[in-house]
PDB file of C-alpha atoms and ligand atoms in Angstrom:
ATOM      1  CA  UNK A 260      96.667 111.536 117.078  1.00 42.00           C
ATOM      2  CA  UNK A 261      99.861 110.221 115.620  1.00 45.00           C
ATOM      3  CA  UNK A 262     102.029 107.838 117.551  1.00 51.00           C
ATOM      4  CA  UNK A 263     105.407 109.317 118.394  1.00 64.00           C
ATOM      5  CA  UNK A 264     107.089 105.933 118.020  1.00 84.00           C
ATOM      6  CA  UNK A 265     109.280 106.052 114.981  1.00 87.00           C
ATOM      7  CA  UNK A 266     111.483 103.646 113.110  1.00 86.00           C
ATOM      8  CA  UNK A 267     112.884 106.638 111.266  1.00 93.00           C
ATOM      9  CA  UNK A 268     116.468 107.822 111.183  1.00 95.00           C
ATOM     10  CA  UNK A 269     117.877 111.318 111.198  1.00 97.00           C
ATOM     11  CA  UNK A 270     118.738 112.483 107.704  1.00 98.00           C
ATOM     12  CA  UNK A 271     121.142 115.402 107.513  1.00 98.00           C
ATOM     13  CA  UNK A 272     121.633 117.069 104.173  1.00 98.00           C
ATOM     14  CA  UNK A 273     124.381 119.638 104.452  1.00 98.00           C
ATOM     15  CA  UNK A 274     125.230 121.970 101.577  1.00 98.00           C
ATOM     16  CA  UNK A 275     124.601 119.234  99.046  1.00 98.00           C
ATOM     17  CA  UNK A 276     124.870 120.501  95.504  1.00 98.00           C
ATOM     18  CA  UNK A 277     125.225 119.178  91.980  1.00 98.00           C
ATOM     19  CA  UNK A 278     126.731 120.303  88.729  1.00 98.00           C
ATOM     20  CA  UNK A 279     126.696 118.408  85.444  1.00 97.00           C
ATOM     21  CA  UNK A 280     129.812 119.718  83.732  1.00 96.00           C
ATOM     22  CA  UNK A 281     129.381 123.475  83.542  1.00 96.00           C
ATOM     23  CA  UNK A 282     125.664 123.217  84.314  1.00 97.00           C
ATOM     24  CA  UNK A 283     124.537 123.995  87.840  1.00 97.00           C
ATOM     25  CA  UNK A 284     121.611 121.664  88.497  1.00 97.00           C
ATOM     26  CA  UNK A 285     121.226 122.196  92.227  1.00 98.00           C
ATOM     27  CA  UNK A 286     122.554 124.928  94.485  1.00 98.00           C
ATOM     28  CA  UNK A 287     123.634 123.933  98.003  1.00 98.00           C
ATOM     29  CA  UNK A 288     120.717 122.493  99.974  1.00 98.00           C
ATOM     30  CA  UNK A 289     120.824 122.132 103.728  1.00 98.00           C
ATOM     31  CA  UNK A 290     118.115 120.421 105.701  1.00 97.00           C
ATOM     32  CA  UNK A 291     118.217 118.409 108.912  1.00 98.00           C
ATOM     33  CA  UNK A 292     115.358 115.923 108.858  1.00 98.00           C
ATOM     34  CA  UNK A 293     114.452 114.468 112.234  1.00 97.00           C
ATOM     35  CA  UNK A 294     113.670 110.788 112.815  1.00 97.00           C
ATOM     36  CA  UNK A 295     110.113 110.149 111.691  1.00 96.00           C
ATOM     37  CA  UNK A 296     109.689 113.533 110.116  1.00 97.00           C
ATOM     38  CA  UNK A 297     107.758 113.910 106.853  1.00 98.00           C
ATOM     39  CA  UNK A 298     109.390 116.507 104.628  1.00 98.00           C
ATOM     40  CA  UNK A 299     108.154 117.463 101.179  1.00 98.00           C
ATOM     41  CA  UNK A 300     109.906 119.288  98.407  1.00 97.00           C
ATOM     42  CA  UNK A 301     107.871 121.304  95.921  1.00 95.00           C
ATOM     43  CA  UNK A 302     109.318 123.181  93.012  1.00 93.00           C
ATOM     44  CA  UNK A 303     109.026 123.750  89.298  1.00 91.00           C
ATOM     45  CA  UNK A 304     110.188 121.196  86.734  1.00 91.00           C
ATOM     46  CA  UNK A 305     113.917 121.061  86.263  1.00 94.00           C
ATOM     47  CA  UNK A 306     114.854 122.701  89.567  1.00 95.00           C
ATOM     48  CA  UNK A 307     116.812 119.675  90.756  1.00 96.00           C
ATOM     49  CA  UNK A 308     114.302 117.767  92.896  1.00 96.00           C
ATOM     50  CA  UNK A 309     115.012 114.351  91.394  1.00 95.00           C
ATOM     51  CA  UNK A 310     118.730 115.057  91.443  1.00 96.00           C
ATOM     52  CA  UNK A 311     118.508 115.768  95.175  1.00 97.00           C
ATOM     53  CA  UNK A 312     116.527 112.584  95.741  1.00 96.00           C
ATOM     54  CA  UNK A 313     118.992 110.413  93.818  1.00 95.00           C
ATOM     55  CA  UNK A 314     121.878 111.813  95.842  1.00 97.00           C
ATOM     56  CA  UNK A 315     120.062 111.168  99.124  1.00 97.00           C
ATOM     57  CA  UNK A 316     119.381 107.603  97.981  1.00 96.00           C
ATOM     58  CA  UNK A 317     123.107 107.234  97.401  1.00 95.00           C
ATOM     59  CA  UNK A 318     122.454 106.504  93.726  1.00 93.00           C
ATOM     60  CA  UNK A 319     124.147 109.642  92.390  1.00 96.00           C
ATOM     61  CA  UNK A 320     127.363 111.299  93.535  1.00 96.00           C
ATOM     62  CA  UNK A 321     127.120 114.774  95.014  1.00 97.00           C
ATOM     63  CA  UNK A 322     129.326 117.549  93.707  1.00 98.00           C
ATOM     64  CA  UNK A 323     129.907 118.619  97.272  1.00 97.00           C
ATOM     65  CA  UNK A 324     128.395 118.798 100.712  1.00 98.00           C
ATOM     66  CA  UNK A 325     127.542 115.840 102.903  1.00 97.00           C
ATOM     67  CA  UNK A 326     124.670 113.497 103.646  1.00 98.00           C
ATOM     68  CA  UNK A 327     124.544 111.746 106.998  1.00 98.00           C
ATOM     69  CA  UNK A 328     122.228 109.030 108.239  1.00 97.00           C
ATOM     70  CA  UNK A 329     121.976 109.021 112.023  1.00 96.00           C
ATOM     71  CA  UNK A 330     125.287 110.852 112.006  1.00 96.00           C
ATOM     72  CA  UNK A 331     127.079 108.441 109.665  1.00 96.00           C
ATOM     73  CA  UNK A 332     128.261 109.763 106.291  1.00 97.00           C
ATOM     74  CA  UNK A 333     126.448 108.154 103.398  1.00 96.00           C
ATOM     75  CA  UNK A 334     129.018 106.294 101.315  1.00 92.00           C
ATOM     76  CA  UNK A 335     126.953 104.152  98.938  1.00 93.00           C
ATOM     77  CA  UNK A 336     123.356 103.300  98.127  1.00 94.00           C
ATOM     78  CA  UNK A 337     121.022 103.464 101.128  1.00 93.00           C
ATOM     79  CA  UNK A 338     119.851  99.983 102.043  1.00 90.00           C
ATOM     80  CA  UNK A 339     117.174 100.353 104.722  1.00 93.00           C
ATOM     81  CA  UNK A 340     115.110 102.487 102.399  1.00 94.00           C
ATOM     82  CA  UNK A 341     111.886 102.339 100.419  1.00 95.00           C
ATOM     83  CA  UNK A 342     112.025 104.068  97.082  1.00 94.00           C
ATOM     84  CA  UNK A 343     109.056 104.985  94.918  1.00 93.00           C
ATOM     85  CA  UNK A 344     109.845 106.989  91.840  1.00 86.00           C
ATOM     86  CA  UNK A 345     107.526 108.047  89.088  1.00 76.00           C
ATOM     87  CA  UNK A 346     109.286 105.619  86.793  1.00 73.00           C
ATOM     88  CA  UNK A 347     108.093 102.541  88.556  1.00 68.00           C
ATOM     89  CA  UNK A 348     110.869 100.207  87.354  1.00 81.00           C
ATOM     90  CA  UNK A 349     108.998  96.976  87.969  1.00 90.00           C
ATOM     91  CA  UNK A 350     110.312  93.735  86.520  1.00 92.00           C
ATOM     92  CA  UNK A 351     108.146  92.743  83.588  1.00 92.00           C
ATOM     93  CA  UNK A 352     108.662  88.975  83.948  1.00 95.00           C
ATOM     94  CA  UNK A 353     107.363  88.919  87.533  1.00 96.00           C
ATOM     95  CA  UNK A 354     103.782  89.398  88.643  1.00 97.00           C
ATOM     96  CA  UNK A 355     102.903  92.504  90.630  1.00 96.00           C
ATOM     97  CA  UNK A 356     102.848  90.457  93.822  1.00 97.00           C
ATOM     98  CA  UNK A 357     106.219  88.871  93.073  1.00 97.00           C
ATOM     99  CA  UNK A 358     107.734  92.248  92.292  1.00 96.00           C
ATOM    100  CA  UNK A 359     106.974  93.294  95.853  1.00 96.00           C
ATOM    101  CA  UNK A 360     108.022  89.954  97.391  1.00 97.00           C
ATOM    102  CA  UNK A 361     111.374  90.277  95.640  1.00 95.00           C
ATOM    103  CA  UNK A 362     112.414  92.861  98.233  1.00 94.00           C
ATOM    104  CA  UNK A 363     112.396  90.089 100.829  1.00 96.00           C
ATOM    105  CA  UNK A 364     113.884  87.453  98.523  1.00 95.00           C
ATOM    106  CA  UNK A 365     116.998  89.439  97.632  1.00 93.00           C
ATOM    107  CA  UNK A 366     117.656  90.097 101.306  1.00 93.00           C
ATOM    108  CA  UNK A 367     117.136  86.487 102.292  1.00 95.00           C
ATOM    109  CA  UNK A 368     114.350  87.283 104.741  1.00 96.00           C
ATOM    110  CA  UNK A 369     111.844  84.746 106.105  1.00 96.00           C
ATOM    111  CA  UNK A 370     109.097  85.043 103.505  1.00 97.00           C
ATOM    112  CA  UNK A 371     106.012  84.339 105.640  1.00 97.00           C
ATOM    113  CA  UNK A 372     105.844  87.803 107.153  1.00 97.00           C
ATOM    114  CA  UNK A 373     106.866  89.466 103.879  1.00 97.00           C
ATOM    115  CA  UNK A 374     104.020  87.674 102.082  1.00 98.00           C
ATOM    116  CA  UNK A 375     101.567  88.695 104.763  1.00 97.00           C
ATOM    117  CA  UNK A 376     102.665  92.324 104.651  1.00 97.00           C
ATOM    118  CA  UNK A 377     102.461  92.309 100.847  1.00 97.00           C
ATOM    119  CA  UNK A 378      98.905  90.992 101.009  1.00 97.00           C
ATOM    120  CA  UNK A 379      97.997  93.682 103.532  1.00 96.00           C
ATOM    121  CA  UNK A 380      99.468  96.412 101.320  1.00 96.00           C
ATOM    122  CA  UNK A 381      97.767  95.089  98.189  1.00 96.00           C
ATOM    123  CA  UNK A 382      94.453  95.134 100.023  1.00 94.00           C
ATOM    124  CA  UNK A 383      95.011  98.579 101.359  1.00 92.00           C
ATOM    125  CA  UNK A 384      96.191 100.042  98.069  1.00 91.00           C
ATOM    126  CA  UNK A 385      93.350  98.517  96.058  1.00 90.00           C
ATOM    127  CA  UNK A 386      95.620  96.062  94.277  1.00 93.00           C
ATOM    128  CA  UNK A 387      94.098  92.735  95.281  1.00 91.00           C
ATOM    129  CA  UNK A 388      92.962  92.040  91.715  1.00 92.00           C
ATOM    130  CA  UNK A 389      96.317  93.098  90.289  1.00 95.00           C
ATOM    131  CA  UNK A 390      98.386  90.650  92.307  1.00 96.00           C
ATOM    132  CA  UNK A 391      98.757  87.935  89.678  1.00 97.00           C
ATOM    133  CA  UNK A 392      99.075  90.258  86.714  1.00 97.00           C
ATOM    134  CA  UNK A 393     102.310  91.298  85.078  1.00 96.00           C
ATOM    135  CA  UNK A 394     103.309  94.960  85.022  1.00 94.00           C
ATOM    136  CA  UNK A 395     102.481  95.403  81.326  1.00 94.00           C
ATOM    137  CA  UNK A 396      98.934  94.228  82.091  1.00 95.00           C
ATOM    138  CA  UNK A 397      98.412  97.012  84.624  1.00 92.00           C
ATOM    139  CA  UNK A 398      97.412 100.642  84.200  1.00 88.00           C
ATOM    140  CA  UNK A 399     100.001 103.317  84.959  1.00 85.00           C
ATOM    141  CA  UNK A 400      98.219 104.153  88.186  1.00 85.00           C
ATOM    142  CA  UNK A 401      98.226 100.525  89.301  1.00 89.00           C
ATOM    143  CA  UNK A 402     101.908 100.183  88.525  1.00 90.00           C
ATOM    144  CA  UNK A 403     102.575 103.201  90.701  1.00 88.00           C
ATOM    145  CA  UNK A 404     100.651 101.661  93.544  1.00 91.00           C
ATOM    146  CA  UNK A 405     102.641  98.438  93.167  1.00 94.00           C
ATOM    147  CA  UNK A 406     105.760 100.542  93.326  1.00 93.00           C
ATOM    148  CA  UNK A 407     104.474 102.162  96.531  1.00 93.00           C
ATOM    149  CA  UNK A 408     103.754  98.728  98.030  1.00 95.00           C
ATOM    150  CA  UNK A 409     107.284  97.674  97.117  1.00 96.00           C
ATOM    151  CA  UNK A 410     108.684 100.756  98.870  1.00 96.00           C
ATOM    152  CA  UNK A 411     106.697 100.041 102.033  1.00 96.00           C
ATOM    153  CA  UNK A 412     106.843  96.266 102.250  1.00 97.00           C
ATOM    154  CA  UNK A 413     109.901  95.983 104.501  1.00 96.00           C
ATOM    155  CA  UNK A 414     108.870  98.881 106.725  1.00 96.00           C
ATOM    156  CA  UNK A 415     112.014 100.880 105.924  1.00 96.00           C
ATOM    157  CA  UNK A 416     113.436 103.584 108.165  1.00 96.00           C
ATOM    158  CA  UNK A 417     113.588 105.992 105.239  1.00 97.00           C
ATOM    159  CA  UNK A 418     111.039 106.496 102.517  1.00 97.00           C
ATOM    160  CA  UNK A 419     112.046 108.387  99.385  1.00 97.00           C
ATOM    161  CA  UNK A 420     109.266 109.224  96.983  1.00 96.00           C
ATOM    162  CA  UNK A 421     109.645 111.187  93.781  1.00 95.00           C
ATOM    163  CA  UNK A 422     106.256 112.207  92.418  1.00 93.00           C
ATOM    164  CA  UNK A 423     104.850 108.772  93.186  1.00 91.00           C
ATOM    165  CA  UNK A 424     101.280 109.800  92.395  1.00 89.00           C
ATOM    166  CA  UNK A 425     101.983 111.338  89.014  1.00 85.00           C
ATOM    167  CA  UNK A 426     100.143 108.742  86.945  1.00 81.00           C
ATOM    168  CA  UNK A 427      97.123 108.444  89.212  1.00 87.00           C
ATOM    169  CA  UNK A 428      93.754 109.910  88.322  1.00 89.00           C
ATOM    170  CA  UNK A 429      92.465 112.561  90.728  1.00 89.00           C
ATOM    171  CA  UNK A 430      90.252 110.282  92.803  1.00 88.00           C
ATOM    172  CA  UNK A 431      92.739 107.438  93.128  1.00 87.00           C
ATOM    173  CA  UNK A 432      95.322 110.029  94.018  1.00 90.00           C
ATOM    174  CA  UNK A 433      93.237 111.182  96.985  1.00 90.00           C
ATOM    175  CA  UNK A 434      92.713 107.607  98.120  1.00 89.00           C
ATOM    176  CA  UNK A 435      96.389 106.682  97.825  1.00 89.00           C
ATOM    177  CA  UNK A 436      97.422 109.838  99.622  1.00 92.00           C
ATOM    178  CA  UNK A 437      95.086 108.917 102.459  1.00 91.00           C
ATOM    179  CA  UNK A 438      96.532 105.389 102.512  1.00 90.00           C
ATOM    180  CA  UNK A 439     100.078 106.688 102.515  1.00 93.00           C
ATOM    181  CA  UNK A 440      99.287 108.935 105.467  1.00 94.00           C
ATOM    182  CA  UNK A 441      97.863 105.981 107.392  1.00 92.00           C
ATOM    183  CA  UNK A 442     100.783 103.725 106.543  1.00 92.00           C
ATOM    184  CA  UNK A 443     103.264 106.424 107.490  1.00 94.00           C
ATOM    185  CA  UNK A 444     101.482 107.040 110.804  1.00 94.00           C
ATOM    186  CA  UNK A 445     101.723 103.348 111.658  1.00 92.00           C
ATOM    187  CA  UNK A 446     105.533 103.123 111.356  1.00 92.00           C
ATOM    188  CA  UNK A 447     106.750 106.697 111.142  1.00 95.00           C
ATOM    189  CA  UNK A 448     109.681 106.290 108.774  1.00 97.00           C
ATOM    190  CA  UNK A 449     111.594 109.439 107.888  1.00 98.00           C
ATOM    191  CA  UNK A 450     110.175 110.688 104.606  1.00 98.00           C
ATOM    192  CA  UNK A 451     111.455 112.810 101.778  1.00 98.00           C
ATOM    193  CA  UNK A 452     108.577 113.334  99.384  1.00 98.00           C
ATOM    194  CA  UNK A 453     108.746 115.172  96.089  1.00 96.00           C
ATOM    195  CA  UNK A 454     105.597 116.449  94.524  1.00 92.00           C
ATOM    196  CA  UNK A 455     104.391 119.294  92.405  1.00 85.00           C
ATOM    197  CA  UNK A 456     101.075 119.278  94.223  1.00 90.00           C
ATOM    198  CA  UNK A 457     101.007 121.997  96.859  1.00 92.00           C
ATOM    199  CA  UNK A 458      97.935 120.400  98.363  1.00 92.00           C
ATOM    200  CA  UNK A 459      99.669 117.059  98.832  1.00 93.00           C
ATOM    201  CA  UNK A 460     102.786 118.658 100.261  1.00 95.00           C
ATOM    202  CA  UNK A 461     100.904 120.732 102.811  1.00 94.00           C
ATOM    203  CA  UNK A 462      98.471 117.939 103.617  1.00 94.00           C
ATOM    204  CA  UNK A 463     101.108 115.308 104.292  1.00 96.00           C
ATOM    205  CA  UNK A 464     104.141 117.093 105.680  1.00 97.00           C
ATOM    206  CA  UNK A 465     105.648 118.335 108.884  1.00 97.00           C
ATOM    207  CA  UNK A 466     107.742 120.653 106.749  1.00 97.00           C
ATOM    208  CA  UNK A 467     107.529 121.767 103.147  1.00 97.00           C
ATOM    209  CA  UNK A 468     110.640 122.973 101.318  1.00 97.00           C
ATOM    210  CA  UNK A 469     109.848 125.317  98.471  1.00 96.00           C
ATOM    211  CA  UNK A 470     112.401 125.435  95.667  1.00 95.00           C
ATOM    212  CA  UNK A 471     113.197 128.127  93.146  1.00 93.00           C
ATOM    213  CA  UNK A 472     113.419 127.710  89.404  1.00 91.00           C
ATOM    214  CA  UNK A 473     116.661 126.282  87.984  1.00 91.00           C
ATOM    215  CA  UNK A 474     119.314 126.332  89.350  1.00 92.00           C
ATOM    216  CA  UNK A 475     117.209 125.182  92.251  1.00 93.00           C
ATOM    217  CA  UNK A 476     117.666 126.144  95.845  1.00 95.00           C
ATOM    218  CA  UNK A 477     115.381 126.073  98.848  1.00 96.00           C
ATOM    219  CA  UNK A 478     113.793 129.497  99.096  1.00 94.00           C
ATOM    220  CA  UNK A 479     111.306 128.862 101.863  1.00 94.00           C
ATOM    221  CA  UNK A 480     110.571 126.339 104.544  1.00 96.00           C
ATOM    222  CA  UNK A 481     107.040 125.991 105.855  1.00 95.00           C
ATOM    223  CA  UNK A 482     106.246 124.126 109.027  1.00 96.00           C
ATOM    224  CA  UNK A 483     102.825 122.501 109.182  1.00 95.00           C
ATOM    225  CA  UNK A 484     101.891 121.788 112.769  1.00 93.00           C
ATOM    226  CA  UNK A 485      98.519 120.132 112.420  1.00 92.00           C
ATOM    227  CA  UNK A 486      97.229 116.861 113.806  1.00 91.00           C
ATOM    228  CA  UNK A 487      96.734 113.873 111.543  1.00 91.00           C
ATOM    229  CA  UNK A 488      94.963 112.504 109.733  1.00 89.00           C
ATOM    230  CA  UNK A 489      94.477 115.777 107.924  1.00 91.00           C
ATOM    231  CA  UNK A 490      91.711 116.898 105.602  1.00 88.00           C
ATOM    232  CA  UNK A 491      92.277 115.952 101.969  1.00 87.00           C
ATOM    233  CA  UNK A 492      91.619 119.412 100.559  1.00 87.00           C
ATOM    234  CA  UNK A 493      93.165 122.700 101.627  1.00 87.00           C
ATOM    235  CA  UNK A 494      89.808 124.428 101.848  1.00 87.00           C
ATOM    236  CA  UNK A 495      88.711 122.255 104.754  1.00 89.00           C
ATOM    237  CA  UNK A 496      91.125 123.875 107.185  1.00 91.00           C
ATOM    238  CA  UNK A 497      92.055 127.571 107.375  1.00 93.00           C
ATOM    239  CA  UNK A 498      95.620 126.831 108.506  1.00 92.00           C
ATOM    240  CA  UNK A 499      96.199 124.418 105.607  1.00 92.00           C
ATOM    241  CA  UNK A 500      94.698 126.929 103.206  1.00 93.00           C
ATOM    242  CA  UNK A 501      96.993 129.667 104.507  1.00 94.00           C
ATOM    243  CA  UNK A 502     100.109 127.501 104.114  1.00 93.00           C
ATOM    244  CA  UNK A 503      98.985 126.582 100.616  1.00 93.00           C
ATOM    245  CA  UNK A 504      98.505 130.223  99.735  1.00 92.00           C
ATOM    246  CA  UNK A 505     102.014 131.065 100.921  1.00 92.00           C
ATOM    247  CA  UNK A 506     103.533 128.442  98.655  1.00 92.00           C
ATOM    248  CA  UNK A 507     101.503 129.524  95.632  1.00 91.00           C
ATOM    249  CA  UNK A 508     102.520 133.069  96.421  1.00 90.00           C
ATOM    250  CA  UNK A 509     106.152 132.028  96.184  1.00 89.00           C
ATOM    251  CA  UNK A 510     105.607 130.446  92.819  1.00 88.00           C
ATOM    252  CA  UNK A 511     103.882 133.596  91.659  1.00 88.00           C
ATOM    253  CA  UNK A 512     106.870 135.671  92.775  1.00 88.00           C
ATOM    254  CA  UNK A 513     109.219 133.256  91.011  1.00 84.00           C
ATOM    255  CA  UNK A 514     107.139 133.632  87.873  1.00 83.00           C
ATOM    256  CA  UNK A 515     106.250 129.929  87.819  1.00 82.00           C
ATOM    257  CA  UNK A 516     102.557 130.721  87.954  1.00 81.00           C
ATOM    258  CA  UNK A 517     100.623 133.862  87.143  1.00 79.00           C
ATOM    259  CA  UNK A 518      99.024 135.805  89.988  1.00 73.00           C
ATOM    260  CA  UNK A 519      95.621 135.324  88.352  1.00 72.00           C
ATOM    261  CA  UNK A 520      95.602 131.646  89.232  1.00 67.00           C
ATOM    262  CA  UNK A 521      96.149 132.237  92.946  1.00 63.00           C
ATOM    263  CA  UNK A 522      92.478 132.464  93.817  1.00 59.00           C
ATOM    264  CA  UNK A 523      91.680 129.284  91.946  1.00 58.00           C
ATOM    265  CA  UNK A 524      94.760 127.525  93.300  1.00 55.00           C
ATOM    266  CA  UNK A 525      93.930 128.277  96.911  1.00 51.00           C
ATOM    267  CA  UNK A 526      90.652 126.502  96.330  1.00 52.00           C
ATOM    268  CA  UNK A 527      92.552 123.293  95.749  1.00 50.00           C
ATOM    269  CA  UNK A 528      94.010 122.974  92.267  1.00 45.00           C
ATOM    270  CA  UNK A 529      97.511 121.625  91.576  1.00 46.00           C
ATOM    271  CA  UNK A 530     100.558 123.759  90.880  1.00 42.00           C
ATOM    272  CA  UNK A 531     102.824 123.497  87.842  1.00 39.00           C
TER     273      UNK A 531
HETATM  274  P1  ADP B 222     113.309 118.059  88.647  1.00 58.00           P
HETATM  275  O1  ADP B 222     113.222 116.690  89.210  1.00 58.00           O
HETATM  276  O2  ADP B 222     113.157 119.141  89.646  1.00 58.00           O
HETATM  277  O3  ADP B 222     112.349 118.258  87.494  1.00 58.00           O
HETATM  278  P2  ADP B 222     115.950 117.188  87.838  1.00 58.00           P
HETATM  279  O4  ADP B 222     116.632 116.957  89.118  1.00 58.00           O
HETATM  280  O5  ADP B 222     115.468 116.005  87.089  1.00 58.00           O
HETATM  281  O6  ADP B 222     114.782 118.262  88.030  1.00 58.00           O
HETATM  282  O7  ADP B 222     116.934 117.981  86.866  1.00 58.00           O
HETATM  283  C1  ADP B 222     117.533 119.219  87.228  1.00 58.00           C
HETATM  284  C2  ADP B 222     118.331 119.727  86.044  1.00 58.00           C
HETATM  285  O8  ADP B 222     119.483 118.918  85.861  1.00 58.00           O
HETATM  286  C3  ADP B 222     117.560 119.684  84.717  1.00 58.00           C
HETATM  287  O9  ADP B 222     117.922 120.795  83.956  1.00 58.00           O
HETATM  288  C4  ADP B 222     118.057 118.416  84.077  1.00 58.00           C
HETATM  289  O10 ADP B 222     118.000 118.492  82.671  1.00 58.00           O
HETATM  290  C5  ADP B 222     119.489 118.350  84.563  1.00 58.00           C
HETATM  291  N1  ADP B 222     119.979 116.973  84.663  1.00 58.00           N
HETATM  292  C6  ADP B 222     119.448 115.991  85.426  1.00 58.00           C
HETATM  293  N2  ADP B 222     120.167 114.867  85.330  1.00 58.00           N
HETATM  294  C7  ADP B 222     121.186 115.131  84.462  1.00 58.00           C
HETATM  295  C8  ADP B 222     122.275 114.377  83.950  1.00 58.00           C
HETATM  296  N3  ADP B 222     122.464 113.102  84.307  1.00 58.00           N
HETATM  297  N4  ADP B 222     123.109 115.003  83.080  1.00 58.00           N
HETATM  298  C9  ADP B 222     122.927 116.289  82.739  1.00 58.00           C
HETATM  299  N5  ADP B 222     121.927 117.070  83.192  1.00 58.00           N
HETATM  300  C10 ADP B 222     121.059 116.499  84.050  1.00 58.00           C
HETATM  301 MG1   MG B 223     111.953 115.121  88.811  1.00 58.00          MG
END
């Protein structure tokens, strides 16, 4: 079973919305994420998932609503946070290992423990051989794993991940998901995780927020009360499979997927 100890914070998103000029990118979203909770957002391309994430990170202004961290209004970029976006944004003139260490360097932390933690993460994420290589010498999947290590290295209280597994092949993706679950269970940061994989969302989360097509809004919230670690495929557990089916059903109603694919999807394929 999971430890209930958490280093996570409470993350309150209250009627947060975004317009770009006349364009409504995100309708008001309200969600109160508890310390140590793992919340996923699934939704079709362009529905405003990344926009929501950037606002929660404090990297983009909201058009209204409020974001509070442990009750305090967010007024600039989050600092005690690990961020892993699909665009990995690694520095090309630093090795993979040094890219991760940099998180400690810029904060002036004692580097012994940071180095040790980096080594542990590289081992765990299958990056040991990548340590001394530069980002351009790594595959897309490896760069994403480096980016995940960078997000986790300082054991942040909040973890924001925007389709962090997008460039991984199917098998690596399963392995990294398993690793992420383990790493999350160890520290229990509060997580906001964006994915277009229904299977990943249901498998990893305490709650899954399902978004509509653009302009996006949360149309359903699914609570997944199952012990961890969880099976890696929906078919291995009837409750997981049922949650998965509900989400696919939503996407069918929204016209994102055709009803014909539902049978196949429930067996474990990816949405979108
Ligand atoms: P998702 O991550 O769900 O695919 P995004 O949050 O990236 O969606 O984008 C939501 C919508 O807002 C899209 O239509 C996108 O083109 C638009 N958008 C995102 N960022 C900007 C921006 N800086 N300026 C104008 N439109 C934007
Ligand atoms: Mg996006």
